Structure formats: C-alpha cells, structure tokens
Short mmCIF file of C-alpha atoms in Angstrom, two decimals:
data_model
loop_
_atom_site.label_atom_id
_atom_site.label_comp_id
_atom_site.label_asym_id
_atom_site.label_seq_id
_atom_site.Cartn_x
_atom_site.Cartn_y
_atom_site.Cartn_z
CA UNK A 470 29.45 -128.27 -0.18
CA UNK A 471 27.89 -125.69 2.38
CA UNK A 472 29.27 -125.50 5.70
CA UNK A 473 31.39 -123.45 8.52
CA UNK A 474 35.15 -122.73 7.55
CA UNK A 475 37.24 -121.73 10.63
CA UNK A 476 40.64 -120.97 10.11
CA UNK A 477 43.51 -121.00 10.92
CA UNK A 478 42.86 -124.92 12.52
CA UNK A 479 46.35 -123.62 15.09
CA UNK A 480 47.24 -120.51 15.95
CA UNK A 481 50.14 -118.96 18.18
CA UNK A 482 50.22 -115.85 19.91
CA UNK A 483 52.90 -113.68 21.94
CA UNK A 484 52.30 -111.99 24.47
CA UNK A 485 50.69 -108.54 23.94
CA UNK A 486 49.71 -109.24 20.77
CA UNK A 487 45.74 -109.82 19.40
CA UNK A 488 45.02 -112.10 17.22
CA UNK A 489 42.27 -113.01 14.81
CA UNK A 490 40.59 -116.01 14.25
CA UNK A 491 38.53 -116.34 11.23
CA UNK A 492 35.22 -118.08 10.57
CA UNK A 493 33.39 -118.45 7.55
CA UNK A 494 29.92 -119.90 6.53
CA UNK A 495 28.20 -120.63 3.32
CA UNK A 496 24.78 -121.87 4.42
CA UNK A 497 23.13 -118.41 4.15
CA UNK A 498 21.93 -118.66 8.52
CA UNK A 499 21.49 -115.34 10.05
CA UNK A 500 23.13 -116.22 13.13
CA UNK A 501 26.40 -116.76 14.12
CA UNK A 502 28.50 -117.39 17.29
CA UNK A 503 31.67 -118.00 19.20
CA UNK A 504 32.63 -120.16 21.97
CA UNK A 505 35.39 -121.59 23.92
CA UNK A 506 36.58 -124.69 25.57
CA UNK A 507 39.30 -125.38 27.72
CA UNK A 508 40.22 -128.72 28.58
CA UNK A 509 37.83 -131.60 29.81
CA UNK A 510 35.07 -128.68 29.93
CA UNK A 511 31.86 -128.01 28.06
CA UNK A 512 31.53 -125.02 26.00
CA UNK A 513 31.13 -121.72 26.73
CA UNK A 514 29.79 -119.00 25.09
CA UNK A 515 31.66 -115.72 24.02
CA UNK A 516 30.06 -114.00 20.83
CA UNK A 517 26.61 -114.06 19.39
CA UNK A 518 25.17 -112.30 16.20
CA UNK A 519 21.74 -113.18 15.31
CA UNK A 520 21.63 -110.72 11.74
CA UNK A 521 24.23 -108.27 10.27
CA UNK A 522 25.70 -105.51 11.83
CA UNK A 523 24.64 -106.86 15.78
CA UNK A 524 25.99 -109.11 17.45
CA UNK A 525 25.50 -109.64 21.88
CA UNK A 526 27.92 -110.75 24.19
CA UNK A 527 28.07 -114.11 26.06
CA UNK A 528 28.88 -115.72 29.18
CA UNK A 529 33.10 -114.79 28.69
CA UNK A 530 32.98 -111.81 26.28
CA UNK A 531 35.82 -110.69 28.23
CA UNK A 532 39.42 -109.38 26.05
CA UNK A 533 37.45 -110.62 22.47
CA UNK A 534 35.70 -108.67 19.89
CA UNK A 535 34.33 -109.72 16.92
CA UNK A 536 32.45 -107.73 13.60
CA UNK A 537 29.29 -108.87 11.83
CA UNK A 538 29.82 -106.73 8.67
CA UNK A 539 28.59 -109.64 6.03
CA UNK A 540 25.98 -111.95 6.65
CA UNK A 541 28.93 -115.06 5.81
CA UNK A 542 31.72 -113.74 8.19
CA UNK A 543 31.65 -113.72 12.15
CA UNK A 544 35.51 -113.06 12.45
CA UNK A 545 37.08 -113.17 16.33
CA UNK A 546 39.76 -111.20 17.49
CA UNK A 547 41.49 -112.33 21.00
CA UNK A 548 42.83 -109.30 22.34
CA UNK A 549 45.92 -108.95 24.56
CA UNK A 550 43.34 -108.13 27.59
CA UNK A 551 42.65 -111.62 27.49
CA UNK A 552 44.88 -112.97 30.12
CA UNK A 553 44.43 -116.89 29.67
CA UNK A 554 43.23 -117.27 25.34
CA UNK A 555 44.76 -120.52 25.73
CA UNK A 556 41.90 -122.74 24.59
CA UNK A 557 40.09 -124.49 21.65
CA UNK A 558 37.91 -122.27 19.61
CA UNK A 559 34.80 -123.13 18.07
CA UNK A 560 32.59 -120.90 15.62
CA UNK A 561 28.61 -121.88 14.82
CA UNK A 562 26.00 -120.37 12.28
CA UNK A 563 22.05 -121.77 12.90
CA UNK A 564 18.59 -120.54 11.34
CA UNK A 565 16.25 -119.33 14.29
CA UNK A 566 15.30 -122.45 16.37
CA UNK A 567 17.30 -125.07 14.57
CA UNK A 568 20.26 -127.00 15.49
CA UNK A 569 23.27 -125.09 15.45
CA UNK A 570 26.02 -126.18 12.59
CA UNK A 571 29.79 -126.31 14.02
CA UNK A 572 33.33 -125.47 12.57
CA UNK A 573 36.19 -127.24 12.73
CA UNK A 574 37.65 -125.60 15.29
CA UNK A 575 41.08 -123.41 16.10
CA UNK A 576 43.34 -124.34 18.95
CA UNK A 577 45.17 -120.92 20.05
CA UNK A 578 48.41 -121.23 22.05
CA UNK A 579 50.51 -118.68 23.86
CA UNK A 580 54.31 -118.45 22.86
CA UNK B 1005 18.60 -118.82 33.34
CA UNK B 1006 18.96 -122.34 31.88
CA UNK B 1007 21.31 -125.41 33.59
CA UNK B 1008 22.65 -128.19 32.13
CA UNK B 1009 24.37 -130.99 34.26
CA UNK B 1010 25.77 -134.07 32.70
CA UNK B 1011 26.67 -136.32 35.94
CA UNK B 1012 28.73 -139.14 34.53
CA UNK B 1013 32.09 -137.79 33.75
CA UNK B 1014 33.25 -141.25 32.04
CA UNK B 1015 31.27 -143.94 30.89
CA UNK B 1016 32.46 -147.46 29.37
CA UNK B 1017 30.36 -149.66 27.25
CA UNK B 1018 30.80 -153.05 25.11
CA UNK B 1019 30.96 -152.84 21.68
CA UNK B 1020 27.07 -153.75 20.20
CA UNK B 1021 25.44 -153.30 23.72
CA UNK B 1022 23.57 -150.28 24.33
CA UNK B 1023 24.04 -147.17 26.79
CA UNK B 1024 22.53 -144.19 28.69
CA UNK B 1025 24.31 -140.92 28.83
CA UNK B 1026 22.43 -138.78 31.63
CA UNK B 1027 21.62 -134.95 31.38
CA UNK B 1028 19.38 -133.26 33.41
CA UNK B 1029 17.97 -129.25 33.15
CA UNK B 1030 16.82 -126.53 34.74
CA UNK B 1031 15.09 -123.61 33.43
CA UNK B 1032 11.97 -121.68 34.21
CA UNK B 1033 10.78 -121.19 30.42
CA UNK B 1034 8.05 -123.06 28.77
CA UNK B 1035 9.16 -123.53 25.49
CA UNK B 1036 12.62 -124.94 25.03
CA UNK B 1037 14.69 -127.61 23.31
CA UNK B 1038 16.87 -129.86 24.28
CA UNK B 1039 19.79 -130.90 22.33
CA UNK B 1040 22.74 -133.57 22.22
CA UNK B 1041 26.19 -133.16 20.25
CA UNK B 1042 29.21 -135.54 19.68
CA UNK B 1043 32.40 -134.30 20.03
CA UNK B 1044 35.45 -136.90 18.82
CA UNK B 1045 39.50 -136.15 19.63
CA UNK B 1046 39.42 -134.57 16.40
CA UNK B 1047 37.28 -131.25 17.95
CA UNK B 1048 34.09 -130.86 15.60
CA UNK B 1049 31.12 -130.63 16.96
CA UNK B 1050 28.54 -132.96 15.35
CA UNK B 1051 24.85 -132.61 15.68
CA UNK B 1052 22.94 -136.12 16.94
CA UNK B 1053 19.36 -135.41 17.95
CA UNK B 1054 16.78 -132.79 19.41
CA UNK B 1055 14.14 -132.70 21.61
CA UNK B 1056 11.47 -129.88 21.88
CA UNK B 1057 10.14 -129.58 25.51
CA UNK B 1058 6.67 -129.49 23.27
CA UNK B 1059 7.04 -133.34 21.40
CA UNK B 1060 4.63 -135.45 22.65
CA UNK B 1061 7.08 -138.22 20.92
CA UNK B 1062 10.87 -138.96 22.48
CA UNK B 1063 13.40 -138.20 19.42
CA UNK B 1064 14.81 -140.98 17.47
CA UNK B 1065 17.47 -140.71 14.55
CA UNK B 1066 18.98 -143.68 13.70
CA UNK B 1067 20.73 -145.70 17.10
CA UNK B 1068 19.99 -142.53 18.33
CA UNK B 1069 17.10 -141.70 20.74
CA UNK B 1070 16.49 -139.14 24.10
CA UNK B 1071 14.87 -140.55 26.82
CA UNK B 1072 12.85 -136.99 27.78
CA UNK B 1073 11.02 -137.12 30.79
CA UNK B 1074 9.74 -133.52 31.24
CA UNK B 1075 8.42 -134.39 35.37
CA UNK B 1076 12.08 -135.02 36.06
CA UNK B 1077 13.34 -132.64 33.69
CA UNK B 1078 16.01 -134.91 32.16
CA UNK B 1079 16.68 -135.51 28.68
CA UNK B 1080 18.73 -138.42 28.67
CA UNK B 1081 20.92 -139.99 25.35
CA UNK B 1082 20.61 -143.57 24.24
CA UNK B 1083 23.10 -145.32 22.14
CA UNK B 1084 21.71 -148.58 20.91
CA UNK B 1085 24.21 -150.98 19.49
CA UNK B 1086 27.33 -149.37 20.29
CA UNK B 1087 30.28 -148.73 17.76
CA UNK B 1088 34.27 -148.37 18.21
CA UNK B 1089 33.21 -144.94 16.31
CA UNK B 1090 30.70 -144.21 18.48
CA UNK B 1091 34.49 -143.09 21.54
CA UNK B 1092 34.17 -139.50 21.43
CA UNK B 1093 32.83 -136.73 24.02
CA UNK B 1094 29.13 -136.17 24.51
CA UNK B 1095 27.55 -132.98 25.36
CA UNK B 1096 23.77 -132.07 26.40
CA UNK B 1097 22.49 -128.43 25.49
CA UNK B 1098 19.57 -126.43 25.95
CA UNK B 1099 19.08 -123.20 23.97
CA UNK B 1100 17.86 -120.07 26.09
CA UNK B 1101 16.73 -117.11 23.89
CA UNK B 1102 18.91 -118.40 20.93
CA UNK B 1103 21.56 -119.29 22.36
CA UNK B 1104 23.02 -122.84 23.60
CA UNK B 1105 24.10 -123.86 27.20
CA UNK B 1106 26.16 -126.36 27.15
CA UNK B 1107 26.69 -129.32 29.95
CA UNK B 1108 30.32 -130.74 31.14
CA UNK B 1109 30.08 -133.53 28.85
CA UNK B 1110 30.44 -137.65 29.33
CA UNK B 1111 33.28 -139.62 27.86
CA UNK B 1112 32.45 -142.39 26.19
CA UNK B 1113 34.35 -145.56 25.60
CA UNK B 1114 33.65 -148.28 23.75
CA UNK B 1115 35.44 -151.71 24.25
CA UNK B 1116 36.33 -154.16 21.61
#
C-alpha cells in the first residue's frame, strides 16, 4: 500500500548528541515536509521541500537539518543546537495544491 | 501571512447528535484553501475535508461538511451524527504558498 513511513515511532537522545529521524514515502509527491508539536499545541512547521535537491525552512527551522537527495526520502536530523527537541514529530508528502498525506509520527525524548 | 484560530479548546457532544467545531482565518490572498484534519491519541494525522476559498458549494464528505462563510472568513467543521470514534483532536489549516498553517486545535468528546 502507498503511504508515509516515519521511523523510528520513539526515539531517545542524550544530551549533545543529534539525532535522525527518518521519513519515507511511496506515493511518488514532489513535496515533502516536517513539523513539530509539543503538547496540547497545533503544529508547526520546520522543513519544507517542494522537488529534489531544495528544500526551505519553516516557522522553527532552528538546531534541524534535513536532505532532499531522492524524491522518496525527506530524512530530519535534530541537532544538539536544539535546546528543547522534546516533542512529537510528524513528516508529510502532498502533490501541488492537494491535501497533504501524514506519517505516523516519532515522539523524541531527552535522556 | 495566513492565521488560523480555533476558539473552543474542548468541546463535548452526545453520541448521534451533531456538532460545530469553529475556525476562523486571516489572510490577505485571494486564492486559498481551507482544510480540516483529525488527530486521535494515537498521533496520525488524518485528512477529513477541504474547502477552496473559490467553491461556490460548502464541502461535504460523508458526516462531514464545512460551514465556509467567506464575509466572516470562517470555515467552520460539522460532525453530523456523532461517533465514540469520532474523540480525537481537531485541527483547522490553511495552506499559504504550499505550505499549511495550522490552528490550536479543539478536543472533542463524545459521550455514551
């Protein structure tokens, strides 16, 4: 079945370290993107690629990075510049002007 | 650059009777769409209906259907015949150049 693979679904971090979350999609959209949400909040946005090899930041692009080397793969990596990456992460893919398609989501923790 | 603001933090609602989940916008573009997702305690986001600010019809998928009234730039969700299922988070969102703004969200409860 085609859809949005995010994984891992928890992931723990130390302090100083990065981390990577990974999200994959098999529905052949050109865009992809990241957000976050914290508790009892909306979300926001982080990441956006709208074709291979570009991708714009968001509202909070903050202490992430991500690639956009393969149309399929919008990977995230939570670097140790990000003072509070405790939060629910969600990854997207959509076709121009359609509804965007959601993950299942990764919940990041700090050790 | 595009608002959304969902004003009813919590909302309760009796199981078959129908309810109103408020969102209103701002934004200075002509063309946009509006857009509402469900969210249960599990975390996915699920898609449940769109609204282009260009329909001359309001949305309708199933017990689904926006309320869009352009003058007072609100877009709100109804729920017709409610479901225990139907407990989850509810979020309004516009899309601005691509992307998606998201509102607060509403919880919704549905009683047995």
């Amino acid at each position: 079945d085609g859809g949005i693979t995010q994984s891992p679904k928890y992931l723990f971090r130390k302090e100083g370290q990065n981390v990577t979350l990974s999200c994959e999609q098999n529905l052949n959209h050109d865009a992809m993107y990241w957000y976050r949400q914290d508790p009892g909040q909306g979300l926001r946005l982080i990441y956006y690629s709208q074709i291979v090899n570009d991708f714009q930041k968001g509202d909070i692009a903050e202490g992430y990075s991500v690639s956009r080397e393969k149309k399929e793969s919008f990977p995230l990596t939570v670097t140790s510049a990000q003072k509070n990456p405790t939060a629910f992460y969600l990854c997207a893919s959509s076709i121009q002007g359609q509804p965007q398609h959601f993950g299942d989501g990764t919940r990041l923790s700090i050790l | 650059a595009q608002k959304i603001t969902q004003t009813q933090p919590g909302m309760f609602v009796q199981e078959k009777e129908a309810v109103t989940l408020d969102c209103t916008y701002d934004t200075s573009d002509q063309s946009y769409g509006l857009f509402w997702y469900k969210q249960p305690s599990s975390g996915e986001m699920i898609f449940l209906i769109y609204q282009g600010s260009y329909d001359e019809q309001n949305a309708t998928e199933g017990r689904y259907s926006l309320n869009f009234q352009k003058a007072r730039k609100s877009a709100n969700l109804v729920i017709s015949a409610s479901q225990l299922g139907d407990s989850a988070m509810y979020f309004c969102a516009g899309n601005q150049g691509g992307k998606l703004i998201f509102g607060q969200g509403t919880e919704l409860s549905v009683k047995p």
